[in-house]
Each structure stands twice: as structure tokens, then as C-alpha cells.
Amino acid sequence: MSRMTMIQAIRSGMDNAMEKDDNVVVFGEDVGFFGGVFRCTQGLQEKYGRQRCFDAPISESGIVGAAIGMAAYGIRPCVEIQFADYMYPAYDQITQEASRIRYRSANDFTVPIVVRMPTGGGIFGGQTHSQSPEALFAHVSGIKTVIPSNPYDAKGLLISAIEDEDPVMFLEPKRLYNGPFDGHHDRPVTPWSKHEFGEVPDDYYTVPLGKAAVRREGADVTVLVYGTMVYVAEAAAEEAGVDAEIIDLRTILPLDLEAIEESVRKTGRCVIVHEATKTCGFGAELMAVVAESCFYHLEAPIIRVTGYDTPYPHAHEWEYFPGPKRVGDALKKVMEAA
Amino acid sequence: MSDAKPLSLYVPEPEFRPGDKPDFSNVEIPQAGAAPRPPIDVEAGDIRDLAYTIIRVMNREGDAVGPWADMLNDDQLKEGLEDMVRVRAFDARMLMAQRQGKTSFYMQALGEEAIACAFSKALQPGDMNFPTYRQQGLLLSTDYPMVDMMNQIYSNAADPLKGRQLPIMYCSKEHGFFTISGNLATQFIQGVGWAMASAIKGDTKIATSWIGEGSTAENDFHSALVFASTYRAPVVLNIVNNQWAISTFQGIARGKAATFASRGLGFGIPSLRVDGNDYLAVYAVAKWAVDRARAGHGPTLIEHVTYRMGGHSTSDDPSAYRSKEEATSWPLGDPVERLKEYLIKRGVWSDAQHHQMQEMLEMQVAEAQKQAEKNGTLHDGPHSSPATVFDDVYHEMPLHLRRQRQEAGL
Ligand SMILES: Cc1ncc(C[n+]2csc(CCOP(=O)(O)OP(=O)(O)O)c2C)c(N)n1
């Protein structure tokens, strides 16, 4: 056990995976000698050599396209896209190639790749360093999408993603990279070392994909949430004094339908929180899932609290970022409904 | 006020349109045998000229000349001729099958048969092709069963791809044929990645990537060049320049600036242009590039200069956009005729033998078709079970898909 930041945990995950399986190869912009702009891959090139951890040209479609070819050969690339905002040039390779090669080849070729990318706002990254594109992945059949909320999960989920036989998009909330977040931007954060989730085994372990975690048990309302917003939801529940059950989805596809249904049937209320824009965001899918399968258990309309349908505004990040106040208001509102 | 004249956009146009009499006399066709054959460890800069000329082996008198000649013996050449005629017979039958409504779509390689047929002979088992939809010759010149190709075209019960892909988008890992994407150019970089993996693992296998000249305008073409050149990947990058991208002439993908091969030079990739209608030349250049890749000298870019004699696909009518006589006026001739004439001149082949071979192949193709049709055609089943629609999306079927399959009653 060590106390780790999410960056260290992710690095440790790659390290363990590379140690265990010499087919695991890591590459991306700046990930080699330098260890990546967030230093997630620091030391891997030194330890495993340039054949297994190396810098890539600034060509996201090249990075993912090459990873696909490598995976088709039989190795396991875990690539880094420097920011989720820069996956768009690779979107074609991800959504029309990686996602379908198993299907269109009738299982003759498979491409188990992992595409890691820092996601979300809250670090004043402006509109091109703050995006949350998870819904764009979730809409596509054949890929999986993972968003951890703490160092322990990040490492265990990443190892699962590397072991997984399908292409996995691994979105790392950069607001949580260096330490936890209490949901409030204007308060100093306690380091992960004071937080239970900072405790990360040094050895190889997995956290299964497709399984949600109950972060807080509650009787009155289910909050469906993932990534950075888990902490906003926790703060909101405390401050609004609502007995909320907080479900950290961890994987949005495959989605833990059973955990969602069980919780909503119990509480009869549901609030959905994400940082991405609202319209056609992943919250819309969650709402649909809840409406389809739990309608007769609902005692109040489902509410979404999300980023606004605008690009991420640099100077106004904190107004944009759904904070505990907005989430708390939503919790109170669903509780008021008869 | 400015006295500058209003600007206007330059939009290149092909020289001939329907109704025009094509005249290719200004197209420079270098003499066969004129291009040097460099050592395989050559630097790109030392063979710049090969990216601008056309490497040819068979001359107009029907002899094989120059440093790229004599790489295949008579039996191998007869086999090559047979492969090309097989592709042509296969194409003709399947085109007909499409017209008869037995499938939705077909794409022939008429005029381009030499390229895939000759190239495949330079490869070894275990090498991997990342082809486009016009390289059926890669399969038809090896031992891949014709019936399986037809099963795929018919999307029938024996379709190895379970009716999921458009006709002609074959796939066979075992036969070194990566699954074809309908999205142009995506596979050009994937082939580079495969080759990189082979190098990472210290393997001896190489990859080939394939692209049409029109599709070189896509970003992935450039990604592939930069990756191949950066990591010296053991890959052969093939551009099939058949002059037309549907109705768009090749000038739209490059202006009149330079050859397609020359694009490799900026990346330091040795780049060659070859007469794609000359079986001997294609084989010689392919072998050179494959040997180079296998010896660890890195990538090669080859522009195969050819002409798409047929329509783009069964959904296309080329007479609407190009001169009817263009295909027959094309100065590099017909690859089948050229190899046939060459073998006849060498005294190892005759018209009678050719005729006999053609008939035999047509019968083989017809027989394979009969076999395939026993498994059904597109509109006249049987097909794979509809339950297979839900298979192979993921390694294991997730709950939401299991529920959808249940709802569908499958
Ligand atoms: C990304 C993408 N854009 C457009 C198309 C539609 N399309 C199919 S074939 C084709 C022309 C390709 O021409 P070229 O690359 O020269 O190959 P050729 O057909 O001549 O062999 C086009 C535009 C496509 N399949 N994929």
C-alpha cells in the first residue's frame, strides 16, 4: 500500500501491466523521455525501454490508427491522447475503426487498445483543455468508456482496461489528478494522503469494468454521477441535508443498469450530475434508462444538473462547473415533489 | 481604392470529357529498362528520380529489358497470367450476379489486375495486407477459396463475415488480408501500426498498406507517412493511381504539382513509380520494397500507375464523366494482354493455350458460383441467423445488448 495521487496510481497501473505482460506498449505525444505533460508515464521509458514506451508524432489519428494496427498484430497498446479535447482528429479511428473491427471481421481480428485521455475542467484550461466527450463515445457500439473518480479505482480500472479484449476509452478527470476535491473550488483541498482513496496497493489488482460503486448510501434520492462530480454530489448532499444515495458509475459503457435500477427503485427519486454539456449529454441516456425501467417507482421528475450548452468559458469556469449549490438545489427540488 | 483585379479560384479539370477524343500523346512514358535498380538500403534522396519516372520492364516490342527484368521464370509468369485472368473472370461473373440481383453491389479491378496479383507473390505467409476494395487479386492469386469470396459477396449462410459487410469487403487473418473499411484511408496508418508491432516484437513479418490516389488527400495518408518514416516501420505503402476517384480525376487530389510517389520524399521515404500494367515491373518493385522492409531498412512508397477501365462500382456510370475511348487509349495498355503477348513472344505460350486457360478459369468460376449459391444469395436466403447481429460487438455481450436481443426475440 502507498499513498498515491491519481497520476501516480495511473502510472503504477501501467507499470504493473507492462511488468506482467510484455505485450503492453505505451506511446503518445511527449510520453517517452519526458513522461507526458501530466507525467503519468514518467519513468516507464527508462524502465521498459524505447520499444515499449515512446513519443509519438502530434497526430492523434496516427496514434490511434497505429495502435489499432498493433493490436491487430497481437500486442496491447495503451496510448495517451494529451487532452480529451484532442481526440477529435482520432474520432474516426476510434468510432468507425476500433469499435467495429471485431464485428466486421466476425471476430477474426480484435483490437484491444486503451486510449487514455485527461478530461473535464476545473483547472482553468479554457475551452480546448476542459472538454468531457464521454457521450460521444457512449453512443458508439463496440467501445467501452471508463471514468474513474479516485486513485484506487483509476489504477484498478486501468489495469482492467488493459486486460480487456475490447477497445476502451479511459477518461481521467484532470481535476482529480493531483489530489482530491471537496466539490468547492474556493477551499483548499486535503491531499489524497488524508483520504481513504489515496491508499493504493503497489501490486497488480483490478477493479471490474461495468460495475458502479455506492459512494454514499441514502434512502431519499439516487444521484447518478461519475468522475469529478462525485465529490460535488457528496458535498451537495451534506450541505443540502438530503439523504442521497450517490452512485459512482465508474464505467458509463457498459453501464451498471442493475445498480442504477436497484437504487432508484429504493429511493424513488433521481438526480443526474455531469460536467459535460446538457443537450444529448450522457445524462440524457441515464434519464431514459431510469424512465424506461423505474418509471412506476418514481415519486418526482428526474433532474439533470450539467455544464451549460456552451463551450467551456475560461474566466467563468466556476460558474460553468456544476457546483454543490446547483446540485443541492436539485436535490431539494426533487424532495419537494409530492 | 485598390486597383487589384478580382481573384478567381483555380479548379483543375481533366483534359477530356464525354464526347472528347482522348489523346495521351503528351503523357511521358519512359522507355522500358531505363530506370536503374538501386540497392535495397538506398536513401530516399539518392533515388529521387524514381519518384518521377515510371519503372517499366516490358517494352513495346514485347521484350523484358533493363535492371528490373528477369526476376521471374516462365512458370511463375504463366501463373501470374492465370491469376490475372482468374480475377477478370471472377469480376465478370460477379458483376453479372449483381446485375441479376443476387447481390447489392460489386467492384471490379478491370485494368488493374497486375498490381495485386504480382504484389502478392512478393509476400510471405504471415505478412499482413491492409487492402482497399480493389485488391481482390491479393486473395485470388493465393489459395484463398473463391467460394468463400462469393459467399461473402452474397451475404449468404456461409458468409465468413455473417452478412455484416458490404460485398467485396473480405477479411481473412489467416490469408494476410485485414478487414476492409468503407472509410477511405483509415487502414493506411493501421498497416503502419501492424508493421511497428512486428518490429517491436522482433518478428520478421512485414505489412502492406493500400490506398487509391484520390484517398491520398485524407489525413490518415499523411499520418501513415509520418509514422512509417519516424519509426522506419517495415511496411510497403502502396498508392494505386488508377486516374479516377469515382468521377473525380486525379488532379483534384494533387493539383498538377507533382507525382503521388513524390510525396514520400519529404518524409525521407524511398519512393518509386511503377507501370502498374506491367506484371513484371510490379513484381520487381514489390519484391525490392518487401525485401527492403524485411531487411530492416524501413518503409517504401510505391505509386502504381494504372487506369480504372471499368466503372468505380456497380453504382457508377463512367460514361457520364469521362470519354468513352479513354480506357482503350490509355498508353500503358492492358496488363493481361501485355503479359500474354510477352509470353507468346518468348515462345512459351500461345493464343490457343490462352484461350483454353480462359475457358478453364471461367468454368472454375462458374462452378464456384454454383457452390456458393447453394448457400443462398442476398435476396434469396438462407442467411446467417439474425441472432448473430448481436454477436462480436464486444468480447462478452453486455447487459444492455442481452436485453435488446431478448426484446427482439432472437
Ligand atoms: C472517408 C470516405 N469519404 C468518402 C467515401 C466515398 N468514396 C468511396 S470510394 C471513393 C473514391 C476513391 O477513389 P480512389 O481513392 O482514387 O480509389 P479508387 O476507387 O480509384 O480505387 C469515394 C469518394 C468513403 N468511402 N470514405
PDB file of N, CA, C and O in Angstrom, chain B residues 136-179:
ATOM      1  N   GLN B 136      -8.799  -7.529 -54.800  1.00  0.00           N
ATOM      2  CA  GLN B 136      -9.245  -8.925 -54.763  1.00  0.00           C
ATOM      3  C   GLN B 136      -8.146  -9.851 -55.259  1.00  0.00           C
ATOM      4  O   GLN B 136      -8.110 -11.025 -54.894  1.00  0.00           O
ATOM      5  N   GLY B 137      -7.248  -9.322 -56.097  1.00  0.00           N
ATOM      6  CA  GLY B 137      -6.148 -10.124 -56.615  1.00  0.00           C
ATOM      7  C   GLY B 137      -5.232 -10.656 -55.521  1.00  0.00           C
ATOM      8  O   GLY B 137      -4.575 -11.680 -55.692  1.00  0.00           O
ATOM      9  N   LEU B 138      -5.191  -9.974 -54.375  1.00  0.00           N
ATOM     10  CA  LEU B 138      -4.367 -10.475 -53.273  1.00  0.00           C
ATOM     11  C   LEU B 138      -4.879 -11.823 -52.795  1.00  0.00           C
ATOM     12  O   LEU B 138      -4.114 -12.667 -52.353  1.00  0.00           O
ATOM     13  N   LEU B 139      -6.194 -12.012 -52.852  1.00  0.00           N
ATOM     14  CA  LEU B 139      -6.765 -13.302 -52.444  1.00  0.00           C
ATOM     15  C   LEU B 139      -6.811 -14.276 -53.610  1.00  0.00           C
ATOM     16  O   LEU B 139      -6.502 -15.454 -53.463  1.00  0.00           O
ATOM     17  N   LEU B 140      -7.187 -13.757 -54.790  1.00  0.00           N
ATOM     18  CA  LEU B 140      -7.387 -14.652 -55.924  1.00  0.00           C
ATOM     19  C   LEU B 140      -6.074 -15.168 -56.515  1.00  0.00           C
ATOM     20  O   LEU B 140      -6.076 -16.052 -57.367  1.00  0.00           O
ATOM     21  N   SER B 141      -4.960 -14.599 -56.095  1.00  0.00           N
ATOM     22  CA  SER B 141      -3.678 -15.111 -56.580  1.00  0.00           C
ATOM     23  C   SER B 141      -3.026 -16.006 -55.533  1.00  0.00           C
ATOM     24  O   SER B 141      -1.888 -16.426 -55.683  1.00  0.00           O
ATOM     25  N   THR B 142      -3.750 -16.226 -54.428  1.00  0.00           N
ATOM     26  CA  THR B 142      -3.230 -17.160 -53.428  1.00  0.00           C
ATOM     27  C   THR B 142      -4.237 -18.297 -53.300  1.00  0.00           C
ATOM     28  O   THR B 142      -5.114 -18.448 -54.130  1.00  0.00           O
ATOM     29  N   ASP B 143      -4.146 -19.046 -52.221  1.00  0.00           N
ATOM     30  CA  ASP B 143      -5.019 -20.219 -52.128  1.00  0.00           C
ATOM     31  C   ASP B 143      -6.321 -19.932 -51.397  1.00  0.00           C
ATOM     32  O   ASP B 143      -6.985 -20.845 -50.931  1.00  0.00           O
ATOM     33  N   TYR B 144      -6.708 -18.681 -51.285  1.00  0.00           N
ATOM     34  CA  TYR B 144      -7.980 -18.383 -50.623  1.00  0.00           C
ATOM     35  C   TYR B 144      -9.125 -18.891 -51.496  1.00  0.00           C
ATOM     36  O   TYR B 144      -9.167 -18.613 -52.693  1.00  0.00           O
ATOM     37  N   PRO B 145     -10.079 -19.631 -50.922  1.00  0.00           N
ATOM     38  CA  PRO B 145     -11.135 -20.228 -51.752  1.00  0.00           C
ATOM     39  C   PRO B 145     -12.083 -19.186 -52.365  1.00  0.00           C
ATOM     40  O   PRO B 145     -12.635 -18.350 -51.658  1.00  0.00           O
ATOM     41  N   MET B 146     -12.240 -19.295 -53.677  1.00  0.00           N
ATOM     42  CA  MET B 146     -13.159 -18.419 -54.405  1.00  0.00           C
ATOM     43  C   MET B 146     -14.574 -18.485 -53.844  1.00  0.00           C
ATOM     44  O   MET B 146     -15.287 -17.504 -53.810  1.00  0.00           O
ATOM     45  N   VAL B 147     -14.969 -19.704 -53.447  1.00  0.00           N
ATOM     46  CA  VAL B 147     -16.341 -19.874 -52.943  1.00  0.00           C
ATOM     47  C   VAL B 147     -16.572 -18.999 -51.707  1.00  0.00           C
ATOM     48  O   VAL B 147     -17.631 -18.393 -51.548  1.00  0.00           O
ATOM     49  N   ASP B 148     -15.567 -18.915 -50.851  1.00  0.00           N
ATOM     50  CA  ASP B 148     -15.720 -18.082 -49.654  1.00  0.00           C
ATOM     51  C   ASP B 148     -15.881 -16.617 -50.025  1.00  0.00           C
ATOM     52  O   ASP B 148     -16.626 -15.874 -49.382  1.00  0.00           O
ATOM     53  N   MET B 149     -15.153 -16.192 -51.063  1.00  0.00           N
ATOM     54  CA  MET B 149     -15.302 -14.797 -51.513  1.00  0.00           C
ATOM     55  C   MET B 149     -16.730 -14.567 -52.001  1.00  0.00           C
ATOM     56  O   MET B 149     -17.350 -13.548 -51.710  1.00  0.00           O
ATOM     57  N   MET B 150     -17.235 -15.539 -52.724  1.00  0.00           N
ATOM     58  CA  MET B 150     -18.596 -15.395 -53.240  1.00  0.00           C
ATOM     59  C   MET B 150     -19.626 -15.453 -52.121  1.00  0.00           C
ATOM     60  O   MET B 150     -20.606 -14.709 -52.122  1.00  0.00           O
ATOM     61  N   ASN B 151     -19.388 -16.332 -51.154  1.00  0.00           N
ATOM     62  CA  ASN B 151     -20.297 -16.378 -50.003  1.00  0.00           C
ATOM     63  C   ASN B 151     -20.376 -15.005 -49.344  1.00  0.00           C
ATOM     64  O   ASN B 151     -21.439 -14.564 -48.915  1.00  0.00           O
ATOM     65  N   GLN B 152     -19.230 -14.357 -49.281  1.00  0.00           N
ATOM     66  CA  GLN B 152     -19.210 -13.009 -48.696  1.00  0.00           C
ATOM     67  C   GLN B 152     -20.000 -12.052 -49.580  1.00  0.00           C
ATOM     68  O   GLN B 152     -20.821 -11.268 -49.090  1.00  0.00           O
ATOM     69  N   ILE B 153     -19.781 -12.131 -50.874  1.00  0.00           N
ATOM     70  CA  ILE B 153     -20.470 -11.227 -51.806  1.00  0.00           C
ATOM     71  C   ILE B 153     -21.990 -11.421 -51.721  1.00  0.00           C
ATOM     72  O   ILE B 153     -22.757 -10.462 -51.801  1.00  0.00           O
ATOM     73  N   TYR B 154     -22.406 -12.666 -51.505  1.00  0.00           N
ATOM     74  CA  TYR B 154     -23.841 -12.947 -51.428  1.00  0.00           C
ATOM     75  C   TYR B 154     -24.416 -12.750 -50.022  1.00  0.00           C
ATOM     76  O   TYR B 154     -25.621 -12.895 -49.823  1.00  0.00           O
ATOM     77  N   SER B 155     -23.562 -12.467 -49.037  1.00  0.00           N
ATOM     78  CA  SER B 155     -24.022 -12.361 -47.640  1.00  0.00           C
ATOM     79  C   SER B 155     -24.878 -13.563 -47.260  1.00  0.00           C
ATOM     80  O   SER B 155     -25.889 -13.433 -46.571  1.00  0.00           O
ATOM     81  N   ASN B 156     -24.490 -14.735 -47.742  1.00  0.00           N
ATOM     82  CA  ASN B 156     -25.344 -15.911 -47.528  1.00  0.00           C
ATOM     83  C   ASN B 156     -25.005 -16.645 -46.225  1.00  0.00           C
ATOM     84  O   ASN B 156     -24.201 -16.161 -45.418  1.00  0.00           O
ATOM     85  N   ALA B 157     -25.615 -17.789 -46.052  1.00  0.00           N
ATOM     86  CA  ALA B 157     -25.464 -18.512 -44.790  1.00  0.00           C
ATOM     87  C   ALA B 157     -24.020 -18.921 -44.515  1.00  0.00           C
ATOM     88  O   ALA B 157     -23.640 -19.124 -43.367  1.00  0.00           O
ATOM     89  N   ALA B 158     -23.210 -19.036 -45.570  1.00  0.00           N
ATOM     90  CA  ALA B 158     -21.821 -19.449 -45.368  1.00  0.00           C
ATOM     91  C   ALA B 158     -20.858 -18.256 -45.408  1.00  0.00           C
ATOM     92  O   ALA B 158     -19.637 -18.437 -45.422  1.00  0.00           O
ATOM     93  N   ASP B 159     -21.403 -17.056 -45.444  1.00  0.00           N
ATOM     94  CA  ASP B 159     -20.540 -15.865 -45.450  1.00  0.00           C
ATOM     95  C   ASP B 159     -19.686 -15.863 -44.193  1.00  0.00           C
ATOM     96  O   ASP B 159     -20.213 -15.822 -43.081  1.00  0.00           O
ATOM     97  N   PRO B 160     -18.354 -15.901 -44.356  1.00  0.00           N
ATOM     98  CA  PRO B 160     -17.500 -15.909 -43.161  1.00  0.00           C
ATOM     99  C   PRO B 160     -17.718 -14.663 -42.297  1.00  0.00           C
ATOM    100  O   PRO B 160     -17.396 -14.675 -41.114  1.00  0.00           O
ATOM    101  N   LEU B 161     -18.260 -13.603 -42.895  1.00  0.00           N
ATOM    102  CA  LEU B 161     -18.462 -12.362 -42.142  1.00  0.00           C
ATOM    103  C   LEU B 161     -19.916 -12.191 -41.695  1.00  0.00           C
ATOM    104  O   LEU B 161     -20.339 -11.096 -41.315  1.00  0.00           O
ATOM    105  N   LYS B 162     -20.683 -13.259 -41.746  1.00  0.00           N
ATOM    106  CA  LYS B 162     -22.044 -13.289 -41.199  1.00  0.00           C
ATOM    107  C   LYS B 162     -22.958 -12.201 -41.759  1.00  0.00           C
ATOM    108  O   LYS B 162     -23.823 -11.672 -41.056  1.00  0.00           O
ATOM    109  N   GLY B 163     -22.716 -11.827 -43.009  1.00  0.00           N
ATOM    110  CA  GLY B 163     -23.606 -10.856 -43.643  1.00  0.00           C
ATOM    111  C   GLY B 163     -23.482  -9.441 -43.114  1.00  0.00           C
ATOM    112  O   GLY B 163     -24.391  -8.635 -43.231  1.00  0.00           O
ATOM    113  N   ARG B 164     -22.330  -9.112 -42.554  1.00  0.00           N
ATOM    114  CA  ARG B 164     -22.206  -7.801 -41.912  1.00  0.00           C
ATOM    115  C   ARG B 164     -21.546  -6.749 -42.776  1.00  0.00           C
ATOM    116  O   ARG B 164     -21.637  -5.566 -42.510  1.00  0.00           O
ATOM    117  N   GLN B 165     -20.830  -7.195 -43.788  1.00  0.00           N
ATOM    118  CA  GLN B 165     -20.035  -6.247 -44.575  1.00  0.00           C
ATOM    119  C   GLN B 165     -20.602  -6.127 -45.983  1.00  0.00           C
ATOM    120  O   GLN B 165     -21.157  -7.090 -46.523  1.00  0.00           O
ATOM    121  N   LEU B 166     -20.402  -4.973 -46.586  1.00  0.00           N
ATOM    122  CA  LEU B 166     -20.739  -4.813 -47.994  1.00  0.00           C
ATOM    123  C   LEU B 166     -20.009  -5.885 -48.807  1.00  0.00           C
ATOM    124  O   LEU B 166     -18.902  -6.279 -48.449  1.00  0.00           O
ATOM    125  N   PRO B 167     -20.636  -6.312 -49.916  1.00  0.00           N
ATOM    126  CA  PRO B 167     -19.939  -7.263 -50.787  1.00  0.00           C
ATOM    127  C   PRO B 167     -18.543  -6.739 -51.146  1.00  0.00           C
ATOM    128  O   PRO B 167     -18.374  -5.523 -51.316  1.00  0.00           O
ATOM    129  N   ILE B 168     -17.601  -7.639 -51.242  1.00  0.00           N
ATOM    130  CA  ILE B 168     -16.177  -7.439 -51.597  1.00  0.00           C
ATOM    131  C   ILE B 168     -15.320  -6.940 -50.439  1.00  0.00           C
ATOM    132  O   ILE B 168     -14.118  -6.805 -50.576  1.00  0.00           O
ATOM    133  N   MET B 169     -15.925  -6.687 -49.285  1.00  0.00           N
ATOM    134  CA  MET B 169     -15.106  -6.242 -48.160  1.00  0.00           C
ATOM    135  C   MET B 169     -14.665  -7.478 -47.365  1.00  0.00           C
ATOM    136  O   MET B 169     -15.037  -7.680 -46.222  1.00  0.00           O
ATOM    137  N   TYR B 170     -13.866  -8.299 -48.026  1.00  0.00           N
ATOM    138  CA  TYR B 170     -13.417  -9.571 -47.469  1.00  0.00           C
ATOM    139  C   TYR B 170     -12.530  -9.370 -46.249  1.00  0.00           C
ATOM    140  O   TYR B 170     -12.053  -8.274 -45.976  1.00  0.00           O
ATOM    141  N   CYS B 171     -12.279 -10.470 -45.563  1.00  0.00           N
ATOM    142  CA  CYS B 171     -11.361 -10.450 -44.425  1.00  0.00           C
ATOM    143  C   CYS B 171     -10.841 -11.848 -44.194  1.00  0.00           C
ATOM    144  O   CYS B 171     -11.622 -12.803 -44.190  1.00  0.00           O
ATOM    145  N   SER B 172      -9.557 -12.002 -44.030  1.00  0.00           N
ATOM    146  CA  SER B 172      -9.018 -13.283 -43.597  1.00  0.00           C
ATOM    147  C   SER B 172      -7.656 -13.088 -42.960  1.00  0.00           C
ATOM    148  O   SER B 172      -6.668 -12.812 -43.651  1.00  0.00           O
ATOM    149  N   LYS B 173      -7.631 -13.214 -41.669  1.00  0.00           N
ATOM    150  CA  LYS B 173      -6.370 -13.076 -40.940  1.00  0.00           C
ATOM    151  C   LYS B 173      -5.390 -14.127 -41.437  1.00  0.00           C
ATOM    152  O   LYS B 173      -4.219 -13.836 -41.686  1.00  0.00           O
ATOM    153  N   GLU B 174      -5.900 -15.350 -41.586  1.00  0.00           N
ATOM    154  CA  GLU B 174      -5.050 -16.461 -41.987  1.00  0.00           C
ATOM    155  C   GLU B 174      -4.374 -16.188 -43.333  1.00  0.00           C
ATOM    156  O   GLU B 174      -3.233 -16.579 -43.560  1.00  0.00           O
ATOM    157  N   HIS B 175      -5.077 -15.528 -44.229  1.00  0.00           N
ATOM    158  CA  HIS B 175      -4.520 -15.251 -45.552  1.00  0.00           C
ATOM    159  C   HIS B 175      -3.946 -13.845 -45.670  1.00  0.00           C
ATOM    160  O   HIS B 175      -3.793 -13.315 -46.770  1.00  0.00           O
ATOM    161  N   GLY B 176      -3.664 -13.228 -44.511  1.00  0.00           N
ATOM    162  CA  GLY B 176      -2.996 -11.935 -44.532  1.00  0.00           C
ATOM    163  C   GLY B 176      -3.813 -10.822 -45.161  1.00  0.00           C
ATOM    164  O   GLY B 176      -3.273  -9.966 -45.857  1.00  0.00           O
ATOM    165  N   PHE B 177      -5.114 -10.855 -44.921  1.00  0.00           N
ATOM    166  CA  PHE B 177      -5.993  -9.859 -45.536  1.00  0.00           C
ATOM    167  C   PHE B 177      -6.816  -9.205 -44.438  1.00  0.00           C
ATOM    168  O   PHE B 177      -7.781  -9.778 -43.927  1.00  0.00           O
ATOM    169  N   PHE B 178      -6.429  -8.014 -44.050  1.00  0.00           N
ATOM    170  CA  PHE B 178      -7.114  -7.303 -42.959  1.00  0.00           C
ATOM    171  C   PHE B 178      -8.509  -6.876 -43.403  1.00  0.00           C
ATOM    172  O   PHE B 178      -8.727  -6.595 -44.578  1.00  0.00           O
ATOM    173  N   THR B 179      -9.434  -6.834 -42.455  1.00  0.00           N
ATOM    174  CA  THR B 179     -10.810  -6.449 -42.776  1.00  0.00           C
ATOM    175  C   THR B 179     -10.866  -5.051 -43.408  1.00  0.00           C
ATOM    176  O   THR B 179     -10.290  -4.094 -42.895  1.00  0.00           O
TER     177      THR B 179
END
